Amino acid sequence: MAAESRGGVVVRGVGMGGTPRPSDRASIRRTNLGLVLRLLRDAGPRSRARIAADTGLPRPTVTNLVAELVELRLVREGDSQREGAVGRPGVSVEIDGRSICGLGLEINADYISAVAQSLRGDRVFERRIPLDVRAAGPEAVLDMTAELIRGADAAVAAAGARLVGAGLGAPGHVDIITGHVRYAPNIGWRDVSALDGLRGRLGRAAPVLHLENDAKLGAVAEYVIASAAGIHDLISVTGDLGVGGGIISGGRLMRGARGFAGEIGHMQLAPGGRLCNCGRRGCWETMVGLGALLRHAADPGDPVHDASLDVASRLAELRGRAEAGDTRTLAALDHIADGLCLGIALLADVLNPRAVVLGGYFPVFADQLLDRVREGVARRVMAPDAGGCEILPSSLGLAAVARGGAQLALDSVYEDPSAAVV
Amino acid sequence: MAAESRGGVVVRGVGMGGTPRPSDRASIRRTNLGLVLRLLRDAGPRSRARIAADTGLPRPTVTNLVAELVELRLVREGDSQREGAVGRPGVSVEIDGRSICGLGLEINADYISAVAQSLRGDRVFERRIPLDVRAAGPEAVLDMTAELIRGADAAVAAAGARLVGAGLGAPGHVDIITGHVRYAPNIGWRDVSALDGLRGRLGRAAPVLHLENDAKLGAVAEYVIASAAGIHDLISVTGDLGVGGGIISGGRLMRGARGFAGEIGHMQLAPGGRLCNCGRRGCWETMVGLGALLRHAADPGDPVHDASLDVASRLAELRGRAEAGDTRTLAALDHIADGLCLGIALLADVLNPRAVVLGGYFPVFADQLLDRVREGVARRVMAPDAGGCEILPSSLGLAAVARGGAQLALDSVYEDPSAAVV
C-alpha cells in the first residue's frame, strides 16, 4: 500500500497518511548510491551506460555514483563487454563481493559468538566462546564481545577484506534505535546500553553497529536460505527453554510498532494451563519449550534433566532413546508435535506464511516430529493445503543468530552505502 | 529487508534471494510515472524542474512524464511559483484530486453496496441495496453489481470526474490474481469468477477491477483514518456472525503467501471448547462473534435472536438493555470483553501493532466493552504498555468495506498510473 522508499526520493503513502522525509541533496545521493548498488546485486554486472538506462539516472550522475562506490570498495571494475551490436564496449562494473564482510555477534545465555562473512557468503571468521553470561555480568560480557570484534576485524583484514558493519543479537526486549538491551530475563540484563558500551571499548576502531533481538536475526538467517528457494514469507520458530519467533513478510523482517513483534512463545493457547516463567498460564512455550519435552520424557532424577551437562549431549541422549523406540520418549515427542501443530496452525491462519522453519532443539528430533506436525497443521489450517505453508527444519544450528547479524550488517549497506565509510 | 520496488527499476533482495523483474523500456516508464505521481502526492505541488531535482530524473524525461500524467487527467498545471531566489518562476504541477475517483463495492450476506470517492476524499456516489445474497445466487448478484457500477460511473461523470478503477470486497477466500471468489460459505459461493463476470456484463465500459477479501478492505479503510494520526501498524477486527481480520504492517496490507493472511476468527483459543461453523472447537469467533453475544445475553425465544429482524434494531435493543443496567446483558458483554482480551493480547504479542480497531458490532457497545478490553490487554501483553497498542472503535459502520475498495482502486493508480488509461 504505502510506506516504502523508492527511487530518487523517499516517499510514503499519503493517500494512506505518512510523513514524507525531506529530500535534500545528501539524502538523494545516499538513495541513488543504494539504487545503483542494489541494481548490481540483483541484476548482475553491467556498464555505466547500462546502469544509466536501467535506473533512469543521467549518465554523468552514474559516473559519479560508481566512482564513490569504488572508493568505498563496494564495487569494482570488471571486464570490458560489448552489450549491443554497435558502439564501443563498456567497462563492466560489479559488486566487490570478496572484499566486503559483515560481522554477526550473538550474546546467548550459554555463550557469545561471532561470524564474519563476505558478500559472496564466504565465512572469513567464526568463533564461539562458552560462557555463563548471566553470572559474568554485562561489563565482562561486553569486554569479551569487544575482543571478539577486534579478532574478527583482524581476521577480515588478513583476508584482504573490509568489515562494513556488525549486527549483534541479544535475547529479550531490545531497543534497536538506542542500542539498549531493555529486558532480557534469561541473562539477567536490564537497560544495558550494549552498543554504546562496545563503541566505548573499541573507540575509533568500532564498526557500524546494529542491535536486534536474537530470534529475529535467526529469522533473517533462515530467510537467506529460504529466499534462494523463492520463499519470501516465513516464520522462524526457535525451541529452547523459551520459544522465540521471527517473522519475514514479503521479504521484510517484521518488527511491529515498537520492535516487539514475534513474541510467539507467550501466545496463550491453553488458558488455565501450566504456569509459565512469564507468570501467565498456558503459554505456548509451556507446551513446546525444552522444559516441556524434558518433563514429558523423563523423571526428575534422570540425567537429561541435569542442567550442568551440555544441552547438546542431553538432546543426543534423548534422540538415541527415540531411535531405539523408547515409548516414553516417543510419547513425549508426540506431545510436543501436537503442541507445535496448535501454535503453527494459528500462526498460519493469521499470517499465511510460505514456510515455518523450526530451529533450536526441534531439528534434533526432525525424524520424530516433522510428519506428525505437517499432517496436523494441514488438518487444522483454514485455508486449503495449509495455505501453501511448508514445515521445514532449520539447518543452521547454533550459528543462526550470528549469521543473521552478519546479514543485517550487509543489508544495511545496500540501504545506505554511504554508512560504509571507513 | 529485501523485496520491494524502487526508483527507475524494480529491484528485489538477492543477497536475500528473489528474482529481478525485467527492466524493459515500458516498465521503466510505468515505474517513473508512479514515482512522479507519488512525489506530488507526498511532497505537494512543485515545478517540473523541482521534480527533476527531487527524483534525479533528467529534465526532458520529467517533461514527458508530466505530459502523460496530464493526458491521463491524474495531474494538472497549477499556479506559477518562484521556488528559488533566482531564475524565472516555474509552472507548478499538482495532483488532480477532484477529477479522479475510485469506486468501492461490497458483496455482503445482507446487501450489496458501492461508494465512489475522489482523491480528495469527496464522496461522489454512495448506495446500499439490501439483498439476501445467498438466496439471489451469483448471477443475479453480479447483474445488480454491474448495474451499481454503471450508476456510479454516471454519477462520477456527472460530477465532472473520472473513474480510474474499482475495488470489490467479498467474504471468504478470494483469489486476487484471477478475480475468483474461491469459497465464501456465508453467501454460498464457490469458485465464482466475479471480476470476469462483471467485465462480461459491462463490456468496454468496465473500469479496471480489483478483488479483495472484505475484512482486508475494512482494514485498508481504517488505515486511511489511522495513518492521519501517524499509525502505520494496525489490526482491524470485525465482529459479525464471523470474526474477520485485516493486518496493516508498516503501511502495507499484509496478504501472506497466498492471500489468506488475517484469518483471525479461527484462532483456536479454547481447544475442546464450543463447536465452530468451521468444524473445529474453540475458535475465537465462538467466543466473541455475534452468536456468542446473543447466546450469553438472551434465551432462544427472545426477539434479539430473530434473524428475520434487522440486525441493527436487535443490537439497538441489546444496547438499550445494557444502558438500563440489565445484569444479564452486562454479564454477556463482560464475557465478550474477556474473549476479546485473550485474542487481542495474542495478536499484540505476535504482531506488535500500534492499534487494534474494533469494527462490526463491537462499536455499538463501545461504552460497555472498551475499558475492560483495554485494561485486560494491557495486563496480558508481554511488552510493557501493551507494546504501545491502542484499542480503538471503528467509526466507519457498514461503509468500511466499500470505502476500502475505493481506496484500493486509487492506490493502484499510484503504483501504475498507466493502468488508468481511459
Coordinates of C-alpha atoms in Angstrom, one line a residue, chain B residues 90-362:
Chain B
G90 CA 8.2 27.5 -12.9
V91 CA 4.6 26.4 -13.5
S92 CA 3.6 24.2 -10.6
V93 CA 2.2 20.7 -11.3
E94 CA -0.2 19.1 -8.8
I95 CA -2.4 16.0 -8.3
D96 CA -5.8 16.5 -10.0
G97 CA -7.6 15.4 -6.8
R98 CA -11.2 16.4 -7.7
S99 CA -11.4 14.8 -11.1
I100 CA -10.2 11.3 -10.2
C101 CA -12.4 8.8 -8.4
G102 CA -12.1 5.3 -7.1
L103 CA -15.1 3.0 -6.7
G104 CA -15.5 0.6 -3.9
L105 CA -18.0 -2.3 -3.9
E106 CA -19.1 -4.7 -1.3
I107 CA -20.9 -8.0 -1.6
N108 CA -22.2 -8.8 1.9
A109 CA -24.5 -11.6 3.0
D110 CA -27.2 -9.0 3.6
Y111 CA -26.6 -6.3 1.0
I112 CA -24.5 -5.0 -1.9
S113 CA -23.1 -1.5 -1.8
A114 CA -21.0 1.0 -3.6
V115 CA -19.0 4.1 -2.7
A116 CA -17.2 6.4 -5.2
Q117 CA -14.8 8.9 -3.8
S118 CA -12.3 11.3 -5.2
L119 CA -8.6 11.6 -4.4
R120 CA -9.5 14.5 -2.2
G121 CA -11.9 12.2 -0.2
D122 CA -15.2 13.7 -1.5
R123 CA -17.9 11.1 -1.7
V124 CA -19.5 11.4 -5.2
F125 CA -21.8 8.4 -5.0
E126 CA -23.0 6.1 -2.3
R127 CA -25.6 3.4 -2.4
R128 CA -26.6 0.3 -0.4
I129 CA -29.1 -2.3 -1.6
P130 CA -30.5 -4.7 1.0
L131 CA -30.4 -8.2 -0.6
D132 CA -30.4 -11.8 0.5
V133 CA -27.2 -12.6 -1.4
R134 CA -27.2 -16.3 -0.7
A135 CA -30.8 -16.7 -2.0
A136 CA -30.2 -14.5 -5.0
G137 CA -27.3 -16.5 -6.3
P138 CA -24.1 -15.3 -8.0
E139 CA -25.6 -14.4 -11.5
A140 CA -28.3 -12.1 -10.1
V141 CA -25.9 -10.6 -7.7
L142 CA -23.4 -9.8 -10.4
D143 CA -26.2 -8.4 -12.6
M144 CA -27.0 -6.0 -9.8
T145 CA -23.4 -5.2 -9.0
A146 CA -22.8 -4.3 -12.7
E147 CA -25.8 -2.1 -12.5
L148 CA -24.4 -0.4 -9.4
I149 CA -21.1 0.2 -11.3
R150 CA -23.0 1.8 -14.2
G151 CA -24.8 4.1 -11.8
A152 CA -21.6 5.1 -10.0
D153 CA -19.9 5.7 -13.3
A154 CA -22.7 8.0 -14.5
A155 CA -22.7 9.9 -11.2
V156 CA -18.9 10.3 -11.3
A157 CA -19.1 11.6 -14.9
A158 CA -22.0 14.0 -13.9
A159 CA -19.7 15.4 -11.2
G160 CA -17.1 16.2 -13.9
A161 CA -14.8 13.4 -12.6
R162 CA -13.4 10.1 -14.0
L163 CA -13.5 6.6 -12.5
V164 CA -9.9 5.2 -12.5
G165 CA -10.8 1.8 -11.1
A166 CA -13.0 -0.3 -8.8
G167 CA -12.2 -2.5 -5.8
L168 CA -14.7 -5.2 -4.9
G169 CA -14.8 -6.8 -1.4
A170 CA -16.3 -10.2 -0.9
P171 CA -16.3 -12.5 2.1
G172 CA -14.3 -15.7 2.4
H173 CA -11.4 -16.8 0.3
V174 CA -10.8 -14.8 -2.8
D175 CA -8.1 -15.1 -5.5
I176 CA -6.9 -11.6 -6.1
I177 CA -4.9 -12.6 -9.2
T178 CA -7.7 -14.3 -11.2
G179 CA -10.6 -12.4 -9.6
H180 CA -12.4 -15.5 -8.3
V181 CA -14.3 -15.9 -5.1
R182 CA -13.0 -19.3 -4.2
Y183 CA -15.1 -20.2 -1.2
A184 CA -17.5 -18.0 0.7
P185 CA -19.7 -20.2 2.9
N186 CA -21.8 -17.4 4.4
I187 CA -23.1 -16.4 0.9
G188 CA -22.9 -19.9 -0.5
W189 CA -20.4 -19.0 -3.3
R190 CA -17.8 -21.4 -4.6
D191 CA -15.4 -20.6 -7.5
V192 CA -17.4 -17.7 -8.8
S193 CA -15.4 -15.7 -11.4
A194 CA -16.6 -12.4 -10.0
L195 CA -14.4 -9.9 -12.0
D196 CA -14.7 -11.7 -15.3
G197 CA -18.5 -11.9 -14.7
L198 CA -18.6 -8.1 -14.2
R199 CA -16.3 -7.4 -17.2
G200 CA -18.6 -9.6 -19.4
R201 CA -21.6 -7.6 -18.3
L202 CA -20.0 -4.2 -18.6
G203 CA -18.1 -4.8 -21.8
R204 CA -15.9 -1.9 -22.9
A205 CA -17.4 0.3 -20.1
A206 CA -15.8 -1.8 -17.4
P207 CA -13.4 0.0 -15.2
V208 CA -10.1 -1.6 -14.0
L209 CA -11.3 -4.1 -11.5
H210 CA -9.7 -5.5 -8.3
L211 CA -10.9 -8.1 -5.9
E212 CA -10.0 -8.4 -2.3
N213 CA -11.3 -10.1 0.9
D214 CA -13.9 -7.9 2.6
A215 CA -12.1 -7.8 6.0
K216 CA -8.9 -6.8 4.4
L217 CA -10.6 -3.9 2.6
G218 CA -12.1 -2.9 6.0
A219 CA -8.5 -2.7 7.3
V220 CA -7.5 -0.5 4.4
A221 CA -10.4 1.9 5.1
E222 CA -9.4 2.0 8.8
Y223 CA -5.8 2.7 7.8
V224 CA -6.8 5.8 5.8
I225 CA -8.1 7.2 9.1
A226 CA -5.4 5.8 11.4
S227 CA -2.5 6.9 9.2
A228 CA -3.6 10.5 9.5
A229 CA -2.7 10.0 13.2
G230 CA 0.7 8.5 12.4
I231 CA -0.4 4.9 12.9
H232 CA 1.1 2.6 10.3
D233 CA 0.8 -0.8 12.0
L234 CA -2.8 -1.9 12.8
I235 CA -5.1 -4.8 13.0
S236 CA -8.7 -4.4 12.2
V237 CA -11.1 -6.9 13.9
T238 CA -14.6 -7.0 12.6
G239 CA -17.3 -8.6 14.7
D240 CA -20.2 -10.1 12.8
L241 CA -21.6 -13.7 12.8
G242 CA -18.0 -14.4 11.8
V243 CA -15.0 -12.5 13.0
G244 CA -12.8 -11.1 10.3
G245 CA -9.4 -9.5 10.3
G246 CA -7.1 -7.3 8.3
I247 CA -3.5 -6.6 9.1
I248 CA -1.6 -3.4 8.1
S249 CA 2.1 -3.7 8.7
G250 CA 4.4 -0.8 8.1
G251 CA 1.7 0.9 6.0
R252 CA 1.1 -2.2 3.8
L253 CA -1.8 -4.6 3.7
M254 CA -0.5 -8.0 4.7
R255 CA -1.7 -10.7 2.4
G256 CA 0.7 -13.6 3.1
A257 CA 2.0 -16.1 0.7
R258 CA -1.4 -16.9 -1.0
G259 CA -3.6 -14.1 0.2
F260 CA -5.0 -15.9 3.3
A261 CA -3.4 -13.8 6.0
G262 CA -5.8 -12.3 8.6
E263 CA -7.9 -15.4 9.3
I264 CA -8.1 -14.4 13.0
G265 CA -11.7 -15.6 13.7
H266 CA -10.5 -19.2 13.7
M267 CA -7.6 -18.9 16.0
Q268 CA -8.2 -21.8 18.3
L269 CA -8.0 -20.2 21.7
A270 CA -10.0 -22.7 23.7
P271 CA -9.2 -26.2 22.4
G272 CA -12.0 -28.5 23.3
G273 CA -14.3 -25.5 23.5
R274 CA -17.5 -24.8 21.7
L275 CA -18.1 -26.2 18.1
C276 CA -17.5 -23.6 15.4
N277 CA -19.1 -23.3 12.0
C278 CA -15.7 -24.4 10.6
G279 CA -16.0 -27.8 12.3
R280 CA -13.2 -27.1 14.8
R281 CA -13.7 -26.3 18.5
G282 CA -12.9 -23.2 20.5
C283 CA -12.3 -20.8 17.6
W284 CA -12.1 -17.1 18.6
E285 CA -15.4 -16.4 16.8
T286 CA -17.2 -18.9 19.0
M287 CA -16.1 -16.6 21.9
V288 CA -16.6 -13.1 20.5
G289 CA -18.8 -13.4 17.4
L290 CA -22.3 -12.1 17.4
G291 CA -23.6 -15.5 18.1
A292 CA -21.7 -15.6 21.4
L293 CA -23.1 -12.3 22.4
L294 CA -26.7 -13.3 21.7
R295 CA -26.3 -16.7 23.4
H296 CA -25.0 -15.1 26.6
A297 CA -27.4 -12.2 26.5
A298 CA -30.8 -13.8 25.9
D299 CA -32.8 -17.1 25.9
P300 CA -33.6 -18.6 22.5
G301 CA -37.2 -17.2 22.5
D302 CA -36.0 -13.6 22.9
P303 CA -36.6 -11.4 19.9
V304 CA -33.0 -10.4 19.7
H305 CA -32.4 -13.9 18.3
D306 CA -34.9 -13.4 15.5
A307 CA -32.8 -13.4 12.3
S308 CA -35.8 -12.1 10.3
L309 CA -35.4 -8.7 12.1
D310 CA -32.8 -6.2 11.0
V311 CA -29.6 -6.8 12.9
A312 CA -29.2 -3.1 13.7
S313 CA -32.5 -3.0 15.6
R314 CA -31.6 -6.1 17.6
L315 CA -28.3 -4.6 18.5
A316 CA -30.1 -1.3 19.5
E317 CA -32.4 -3.4 21.7
L318 CA -29.4 -5.0 23.5
R319 CA -27.7 -1.7 23.9
G320 CA -30.8 -0.2 25.4
R321 CA -30.8 -3.1 27.9
A322 CA -27.1 -2.5 28.7
E323 CA -27.7 1.2 29.2
A324 CA -30.6 0.4 31.5
G325 CA -28.3 -1.7 33.6
D326 CA -29.7 -5.1 32.8
T327 CA -27.4 -7.5 34.6
R328 CA -27.6 -10.4 32.1
T329 CA -26.8 -8.2 29.1
L330 CA -23.9 -6.6 31.0
A331 CA -22.6 -10.0 32.0
A332 CA -22.8 -11.1 28.4
L333 CA -20.7 -8.1 27.3
D334 CA -18.2 -8.9 30.0
H335 CA -17.8 -12.3 28.5
I336 CA -17.2 -10.8 25.1
A337 CA -14.7 -8.3 26.5
D338 CA -12.8 -11.1 28.2
G339 CA -12.7 -13.1 25.0
L340 CA -11.6 -10.0 23.1
C341 CA -8.7 -9.6 25.6
L342 CA -7.5 -13.1 25.0
G343 CA -7.3 -12.8 21.2
I344 CA -6.1 -9.2 21.0
A345 CA -3.3 -9.8 23.5
L346 CA -2.2 -12.8 21.5
L347 CA -2.2 -10.8 18.2
A348 CA -0.4 -7.9 20.0
D349 CA 2.3 -10.3 21.2
V350 CA 2.8 -11.7 17.7
L351 CA 2.4 -8.6 15.6
N352 CA 3.1 -5.6 18.0
P353 CA 0.5 -3.3 16.2
R354 CA 0.2 0.4 17.1
A355 CA -3.6 0.0 17.2
V356 CA -6.3 -2.6 17.1
V357 CA -9.5 -1.2 15.5
L358 CA -12.8 -2.9 16.5
G359 CA -15.4 -2.8 13.8
G360 CA -18.7 -4.6 13.1
Y361 CA -21.0 -4.9 16.1
F362 CA -18.3 -4.1 18.7

